[in-house]
Amino acid sequence: MEHATWPARIVLALFSIIIIGAVLSAQRGRKLFIRRIPGLTAIDEAVGRATEMGRPMLLSVGLGSIDIITLQALAILSSIVQTAARYGNRVLLPVADSAILPVAEDAVREAYTAGGRPDAFHPEDVMFLSDRQFAYAAGVAGLINREQVASMFLFGTFYAEALIMAENGNRVGAIQVAGTPSTTQIPFFIAACDYVIIGDEFYAATAYLTKQPTLLGSLVGQDIVKGILIACIVLGALLLTFGSPVLYNFFQDRDLPLLGYLRQAIEAGGS
Amino acid sequence: MGFLVRLQDIDRRVLYLLLAVAVSFPFLFPAPVPDPAILPQTQSFFRTVEAVSADPVRRDKLVILSCNFSSSTSAESLTQTETVMRHLMKNKLKFAIFSFNDPQGRELGQLIANRLQDEYGYQYGRDYVNWGFRPPAAAVNTVKAMVRNIPEAIGTDANGTRLVEIPVMRNIRGANDLAAIIEITGSNSLPVWLQYLQRTGAGAEPIPTLYCPTAVMAPEAFPLLKSGQLQGMLTGLKGAIEYEALLNVRGFATRASASLSYSHFLILALIVLGNLGTFAARAQARRGGAR
Amino acid sequence: MFRPVTGPTLWLYILGALAASGVIFFVLQAIPSRLRKPLVALITFVAGLYYATEFFWPVGADGANFLTPWIDPLAQMTQVLQAFALGLGVYSLASVHLRAVARQRSGWGFSVVLFAGLFAIALTGFLREYRPNRFNENVFNFFFVGGLQSLDATMFSIIAFYIVSAAYRAFRVRSIEATILLTSAFVVMLGQVALGQALTNNIPNQQFAANFRVENIANWILTRVNSPALLAVDFGLGIGGLATALRLWLSLERGSYFDKEL
């Protein structure tokens, strides 16, 4: 499926409108609340520990290239660097994708500036190691052990290298906070890290850390969309159980009277 | 009590040594291990290959054996390749080795084919072909082009021979001439087949798609089995062990079964010991507090 | 859509592309800084709009719409841009390690090894490609198959050791949740291996009794508990990804790219 099916067109358009609507509503000053996320509350503790010990912090955005996950990870890490900059902490950010390097360097520089310590930024601390998975993992493991990092933040796309990095962090006694949409790696992070943010908390992290209206509004939109999906799942299951496949057929892109009519009307209009 | 308390914090080097012994010992001193239980997804994998072989139309078509792995996951992926290729050769099915994720995949697939071809009377070009490697960036376009014209989309085999000149490719044009897709992988390469090839055949039924991921990746694929997008799955080395049992052969997977069992039991034992240590430490602390 | 060209036309195209790039570069430099953010936002929007429209626009019988032919050239352009980024990566790597060698920092010998490895594999790779003979093939294989592939496999196998130490530390009876996690992990691990399955081999694998066989309990946990949980996580991630993509596409987000909301 390289192009949208009809259900995808309808559902994605509806969800996008809801999310954008919630963002605009929040930007107009609607007060919003976000619950406590333990993994993110621990960030201050981890930064504080690095300050106390006078040892650097290590950040990683994993193996992802320039995509939504990596950009979100960089936004989270920017907030962390900003906190670290206030205390003058040294931050190491090894990257695995050279295309990410200038973006990461820029993000860290701006975060140091926003934290009021542009002088504490060292460009060589944002470095490219290798785009080969295990060469990168070996490089990061070496960095962790040589620099004896005090805290580690692993946010982004991770594969098998996740455990190599987290276990080495554990070995040097670093406090570790991790968050990844790579669901296969979440169990390894849970086993080896102190705090793990799971699932869409990854996308909620920037809203939680910055409390920006745009991001909080987006979260509200996401929750509404999630509510609709849950309702569809429950309703679809009930309908199918009682013999009506109408909702099931809609999501399967099978012909439905209303959808067939809509499809014909649009295709007739387009031609 | 002091000894028990120490169990909660065993030096990690001791743990590593114990694992090295648990993994290597069964290979040095083979010990019998009971036959594994065959899981439903392994059974359906086996039945699908059997069904393709039994179908007079499908059995003359081509199976794609997609080797999208590198040497790093060879303990799982290479073993899966060996056991699956055995089944294809045993049933005299024609297949094409292909890789679009890692260049090592085509070589590792060929390595297994070289090892097995004499045993089953297979001959390169006549019974199977190696399409070689195409870069990941070109994978989607290549697979999309394969729908209509495989020889044109792939061009030449791993040795540089044009596909149209290779006997096994005779009568193989597009998606309609594919008997099954078997994806053996250590990364997220399955969606390319599911999105761009699986449902492009002329019939209402999708091309049977079988999946051999590493054990870590398997949980993500269970919904695909339930939705009918996958017709079977071998879960890592364990899946290969089950498949060898189904094929009634004793290959590397069966030999590795003891190693897998011992290492799992070692982890379970260590978890029990760690918890004993934690309990002992708590009991000691309580007594210390009472004093 | 685009056909490969050769000879003088190719050079003309290259010179034209260089001239156009130069003009764009100077125009971008000349733009006042207050206009730069709206310009970035506009380019982001137009680029995103193309992909969104191409995805949503109805397609004909050939599975393509009027925007589809541009997909491949755009993908190739992206690849070219990423190839330039590789140069940045090598520059970063070289500058860090050259400095280490020049100042003889502790462990500077490893930096020398890095350069030796970098040049050795690049040189042998070129020789193998452009001067193919048995010796060059063997030298390349020595580095690539004997060195790199073996090191890759070694790093991956190290994970097994780390899993043991991580599992040993993590699975402790600390709370109800941790105990549930421990118990389910215990059952799944037993159900994964022949020796564990043998514990319940005496139970018939039919009808109701089959539910008590360890491999069936493990498979039930994986397919009926773990798998739906993963799907639920995926739903949340998909929606979160959509929201983030929308915010970036419409430049609604303040982050490292915009210091205040646009």
Short mmCIF file of C-alpha atoms in Angstrom, two decimals, chain B residues 56-281:
data_model
loop_
_atom_site.label_atom_id
_atom_site.label_comp_id
_atom_site.label_asym_id
_atom_site.label_seq_id
_atom_site.Cartn_x
_atom_site.Cartn_y
_atom_site.Cartn_z
CA PRO B 56 0.53 -28.81 -9.15
CA VAL B 57 0.42 -25.17 -10.33
CA ARG B 58 2.33 -23.52 -7.51
CA ARG B 59 5.13 -26.08 -7.26
CA ASP B 60 6.56 -24.97 -10.63
CA LYS B 61 6.69 -21.37 -9.53
CA LEU B 62 9.60 -19.70 -7.72
CA VAL B 63 10.09 -19.23 -3.97
CA ILE B 64 11.92 -16.06 -2.91
CA LEU B 65 14.35 -16.83 -0.10
CA SER B 66 15.12 -13.37 1.17
CA CYS B 67 18.31 -13.45 3.26
CA ASN B 68 18.25 -10.02 4.90
CA PHE B 69 20.74 -10.64 7.66
CA SER B 70 24.43 -10.31 8.37
CA SER B 71 26.92 -12.49 10.18
CA SER B 72 26.02 -10.84 13.49
CA THR B 73 22.72 -12.74 13.74
CA SER B 74 24.01 -15.86 12.01
CA ALA B 75 23.44 -18.10 15.06
CA GLU B 76 19.72 -17.59 14.52
CA SER B 77 19.33 -16.48 10.89
CA LEU B 78 21.85 -18.82 9.28
CA THR B 79 20.40 -21.79 11.16
CA GLN B 80 16.90 -20.80 10.01
CA THR B 81 18.21 -20.49 6.43
CA GLU B 82 19.71 -23.97 6.58
CA THR B 83 16.60 -25.68 7.88
CA VAL B 84 14.22 -23.84 5.52
CA MET B 85 16.46 -24.45 2.50
CA ARG B 86 16.57 -28.13 3.41
CA HIS B 87 12.79 -28.26 3.24
CA LEU B 88 12.71 -26.48 -0.13
CA MET B 89 15.37 -28.81 -1.55
CA LYS B 90 13.72 -31.90 -0.08
CA ASN B 91 10.47 -30.94 -1.80
CA LYS B 92 12.26 -30.01 -5.05
CA LEU B 93 11.03 -26.44 -5.05
CA LYS B 94 12.81 -23.79 -7.13
CA PHE B 95 14.07 -20.79 -5.21
CA ALA B 96 15.95 -17.51 -5.53
CA ILE B 97 18.30 -16.18 -2.85
CA PHE B 98 17.95 -12.42 -2.56
CA SER B 99 19.07 -9.68 -0.19
CA PHE B 100 18.33 -5.97 0.05
CA ASN B 101 19.36 -5.15 3.56
CA ASP B 102 22.92 -6.33 3.96
CA PRO B 103 25.35 -7.47 1.25
CA GLN B 104 26.45 -10.31 3.53
CA GLY B 105 22.98 -11.87 3.13
CA ARG B 106 23.52 -13.08 -0.44
CA GLU B 107 26.87 -14.64 0.49
CA LEU B 108 25.57 -16.31 3.62
CA GLY B 109 22.55 -17.69 1.71
CA GLN B 110 24.88 -19.03 -0.99
CA LEU B 111 27.13 -20.55 1.67
CA ILE B 112 24.23 -22.70 2.90
CA ALA B 113 23.19 -23.57 -0.67
CA ASN B 114 26.76 -24.72 -1.44
CA ARG B 115 26.72 -26.85 1.68
CA LEU B 116 23.39 -28.56 0.89
CA GLN B 117 23.20 -28.74 -2.90
CA ASP B 118 25.08 -32.04 -3.35
CA GLU B 119 23.06 -33.75 -0.64
CA TYR B 120 19.80 -32.97 -2.46
CA GLY B 121 21.11 -33.06 -6.06
CA TYR B 122 20.55 -29.34 -6.58
CA GLN B 123 22.41 -27.41 -9.22
CA TYR B 124 22.94 -23.66 -9.47
CA GLY B 125 20.99 -22.15 -12.36
CA ARG B 126 18.90 -25.26 -12.94
CA ASP B 127 17.21 -25.54 -9.52
CA TYR B 128 18.01 -22.28 -7.78
CA VAL B 129 19.51 -18.87 -8.42
CA ASN B 130 21.15 -16.13 -6.39
CA TRP B 131 19.76 -12.73 -7.37
CA GLY B 132 22.43 -11.02 -5.29
CA PHE B 133 22.16 -7.81 -3.31
CA ARG B 134 20.34 -4.56 -4.05
CA PRO B 135 20.95 -1.51 -1.80
CA PRO B 136 18.27 -0.77 0.85
CA ALA B 137 17.48 2.58 -0.79
CA ALA B 138 16.51 0.78 -4.00
CA ALA B 139 14.61 -2.05 -2.29
CA VAL B 140 11.11 -0.58 -2.59
CA ASN B 141 11.51 0.30 -6.25
CA THR B 142 13.04 -3.06 -7.09
CA VAL B 143 10.25 -4.98 -5.35
CA LYS B 144 7.60 -2.76 -6.97
CA ALA B 145 9.13 -3.40 -10.39
CA MET B 146 9.19 -7.15 -9.66
CA VAL B 147 5.40 -7.21 -9.68
CA ARG B 148 5.32 -7.00 -13.47
CA ASN B 149 8.76 -8.12 -14.60
CA ILE B 150 11.22 -9.88 -12.33
CA PRO B 151 14.04 -10.44 -14.90
CA GLU B 152 13.99 -6.74 -15.77
CA ALA B 153 13.75 -5.55 -12.15
CA ILE B 154 16.61 -7.73 -10.95
CA GLY B 155 18.66 -7.69 -14.17
CA THR B 156 21.55 -10.03 -13.41
CA ASP B 157 22.29 -12.68 -10.80
CA ALA B 158 25.11 -12.48 -8.22
CA ASN B 159 27.63 -13.62 -10.86
CA GLY B 160 26.58 -11.02 -13.41
CA THR B 161 24.63 -13.43 -15.67
CA ARG B 162 21.40 -12.03 -17.10
CA LEU B 163 18.39 -13.64 -15.44
CA VAL B 164 16.73 -14.40 -18.78
CA GLU B 165 19.68 -16.67 -19.61
CA ILE B 166 19.33 -18.73 -16.42
CA PRO B 167 17.23 -21.91 -16.86
CA VAL B 168 15.48 -21.74 -13.48
CA MET B 169 14.11 -18.30 -14.42
CA ARG B 170 12.44 -19.64 -17.56
CA ASN B 171 8.68 -18.94 -17.37
CA ILE B 172 9.20 -16.63 -14.39
CA ARG B 173 7.84 -13.19 -15.21
CA GLY B 174 6.11 -11.32 -12.38
CA ALA B 175 4.27 -11.70 -9.09
CA ASN B 176 1.96 -14.35 -10.56
CA ASP B 177 4.92 -16.69 -10.96
CA LEU B 178 5.91 -16.63 -7.30
CA ALA B 179 5.07 -19.62 -5.11
CA ALA B 180 5.98 -18.05 -1.75
CA ILE B 181 8.07 -15.37 -0.07
CA ILE B 182 10.32 -16.42 2.82
CA GLU B 183 11.88 -13.55 4.72
CA ILE B 184 14.84 -14.40 6.98
CA THR B 185 15.93 -11.28 8.78
CA GLY B 186 17.57 -9.60 11.71
CA SER B 187 16.01 -6.21 10.98
CA ASN B 188 12.75 -4.58 10.00
CA SER B 189 12.66 -5.62 6.34
CA LEU B 190 9.41 -7.60 6.22
CA PRO B 191 7.08 -4.64 5.43
CA VAL B 192 8.62 -4.23 1.95
CA TRP B 193 7.21 -7.64 0.94
CA LEU B 194 3.89 -7.15 2.70
CA GLN B 195 3.30 -3.69 1.25
CA TYR B 196 4.58 -4.03 -2.29
CA LEU B 197 4.43 -7.65 -3.39
CA GLN B 198 2.29 -9.92 -1.25
CA ARG B 199 -1.08 -8.88 -2.65
CA THR B 200 -0.11 -8.14 -6.23
CA GLY B 201 -0.76 -11.60 -7.72
CA ALA B 202 -3.71 -12.17 -10.03
CA GLY B 203 -5.65 -14.39 -7.63
CA ALA B 204 -7.69 -13.19 -4.67
CA GLU B 205 -5.30 -14.97 -2.31
CA PRO B 206 -2.03 -13.26 -1.31
CA ILE B 207 1.32 -14.89 -2.13
CA PRO B 208 2.07 -17.10 0.92
CA THR B 209 4.54 -15.15 3.07
CA LEU B 210 6.65 -16.88 5.72
CA TYR B 211 8.78 -15.13 8.29
CA CYS B 212 11.99 -16.07 10.10
CA PRO B 213 12.89 -13.22 12.48
CA THR B 214 15.33 -13.29 15.38
CA ALA B 215 13.67 -14.24 18.66
CA VAL B 216 13.73 -10.65 19.90
CA MET B 217 11.69 -9.46 16.92
CA ALA B 218 9.08 -12.21 16.99
CA PRO B 219 6.58 -10.60 19.41
CA GLU B 220 6.02 -7.76 16.92
CA ALA B 221 4.92 -10.25 14.26
CA PHE B 222 2.21 -12.09 16.21
CA PRO B 223 -0.54 -9.67 15.07
CA LEU B 224 0.49 -10.31 11.44
CA LEU B 225 -0.04 -14.04 11.94
CA LYS B 226 -3.46 -13.38 13.39
CA SER B 227 -4.43 -11.02 10.57
CA GLY B 228 -3.42 -13.57 7.91
CA GLN B 229 -0.62 -11.43 6.48
CA LEU B 230 1.85 -14.11 7.52
CA GLN B 231 1.21 -17.79 6.96
CA GLY B 232 3.87 -19.01 9.35
CA MET B 233 6.85 -17.99 11.47
CA LEU B 234 10.02 -19.53 12.86
CA THR B 235 10.99 -17.77 16.08
CA GLY B 236 14.77 -17.44 16.15
CA LEU B 237 16.91 -20.46 16.91
CA LYS B 238 14.01 -22.07 18.76
CA GLY B 239 11.91 -22.02 15.58
CA ALA B 240 14.77 -23.65 13.67
CA ILE B 241 15.03 -26.39 16.31
CA GLU B 242 11.29 -27.10 15.96
CA TYR B 243 11.58 -27.10 12.17
CA GLU B 244 14.42 -29.60 12.20
CA ALA B 245 12.24 -31.83 14.39
CA LEU B 246 9.41 -31.52 11.84
CA LEU B 247 11.81 -32.33 8.99
CA ASN B 248 13.27 -35.15 11.03
CA VAL B 249 16.86 -34.00 10.47
CA ARG B 250 19.58 -33.44 13.09
CA GLY B 251 21.41 -30.29 12.05
CA PHE B 252 23.09 -27.43 13.89
CA ALA B 253 19.78 -26.27 15.42
CA THR B 254 19.22 -29.60 17.15
CA ARG B 255 22.80 -29.59 18.42
CA ALA B 256 22.29 -26.05 19.71
CA SER B 257 19.09 -27.04 21.54
CA ALA B 258 21.01 -28.20 24.62
CA SER B 259 23.03 -24.98 24.62
CA LEU B 260 19.85 -22.91 24.46
CA SER B 261 18.23 -24.95 27.25
CA TYR B 262 21.23 -24.74 29.56
CA SER B 263 21.67 -20.99 29.10
CA HIS B 264 17.97 -20.38 29.82
CA PHE B 265 18.15 -22.56 32.90
CA LEU B 266 21.26 -20.68 34.02
CA ILE B 267 19.38 -17.38 33.82
CA LEU B 268 16.45 -18.87 35.74
CA ALA B 269 18.80 -20.22 38.40
CA LEU B 270 20.54 -16.87 38.73
CA ILE B 271 17.21 -15.07 39.10
CA VAL B 272 16.27 -17.50 41.91
CA LEU B 273 19.65 -17.01 43.60
CA GLY B 274 19.42 -13.22 43.28
CA ASN B 275 16.01 -13.25 44.93
CA LEU B 276 17.23 -15.57 47.69
CA GLY B 277 19.99 -13.07 48.34
CA THR B 278 17.50 -10.19 48.43
CA PHE B 279 15.27 -12.08 50.91
CA ALA B 280 18.24 -12.93 53.09
CA ALA B 281 19.38 -9.30 53.08
#
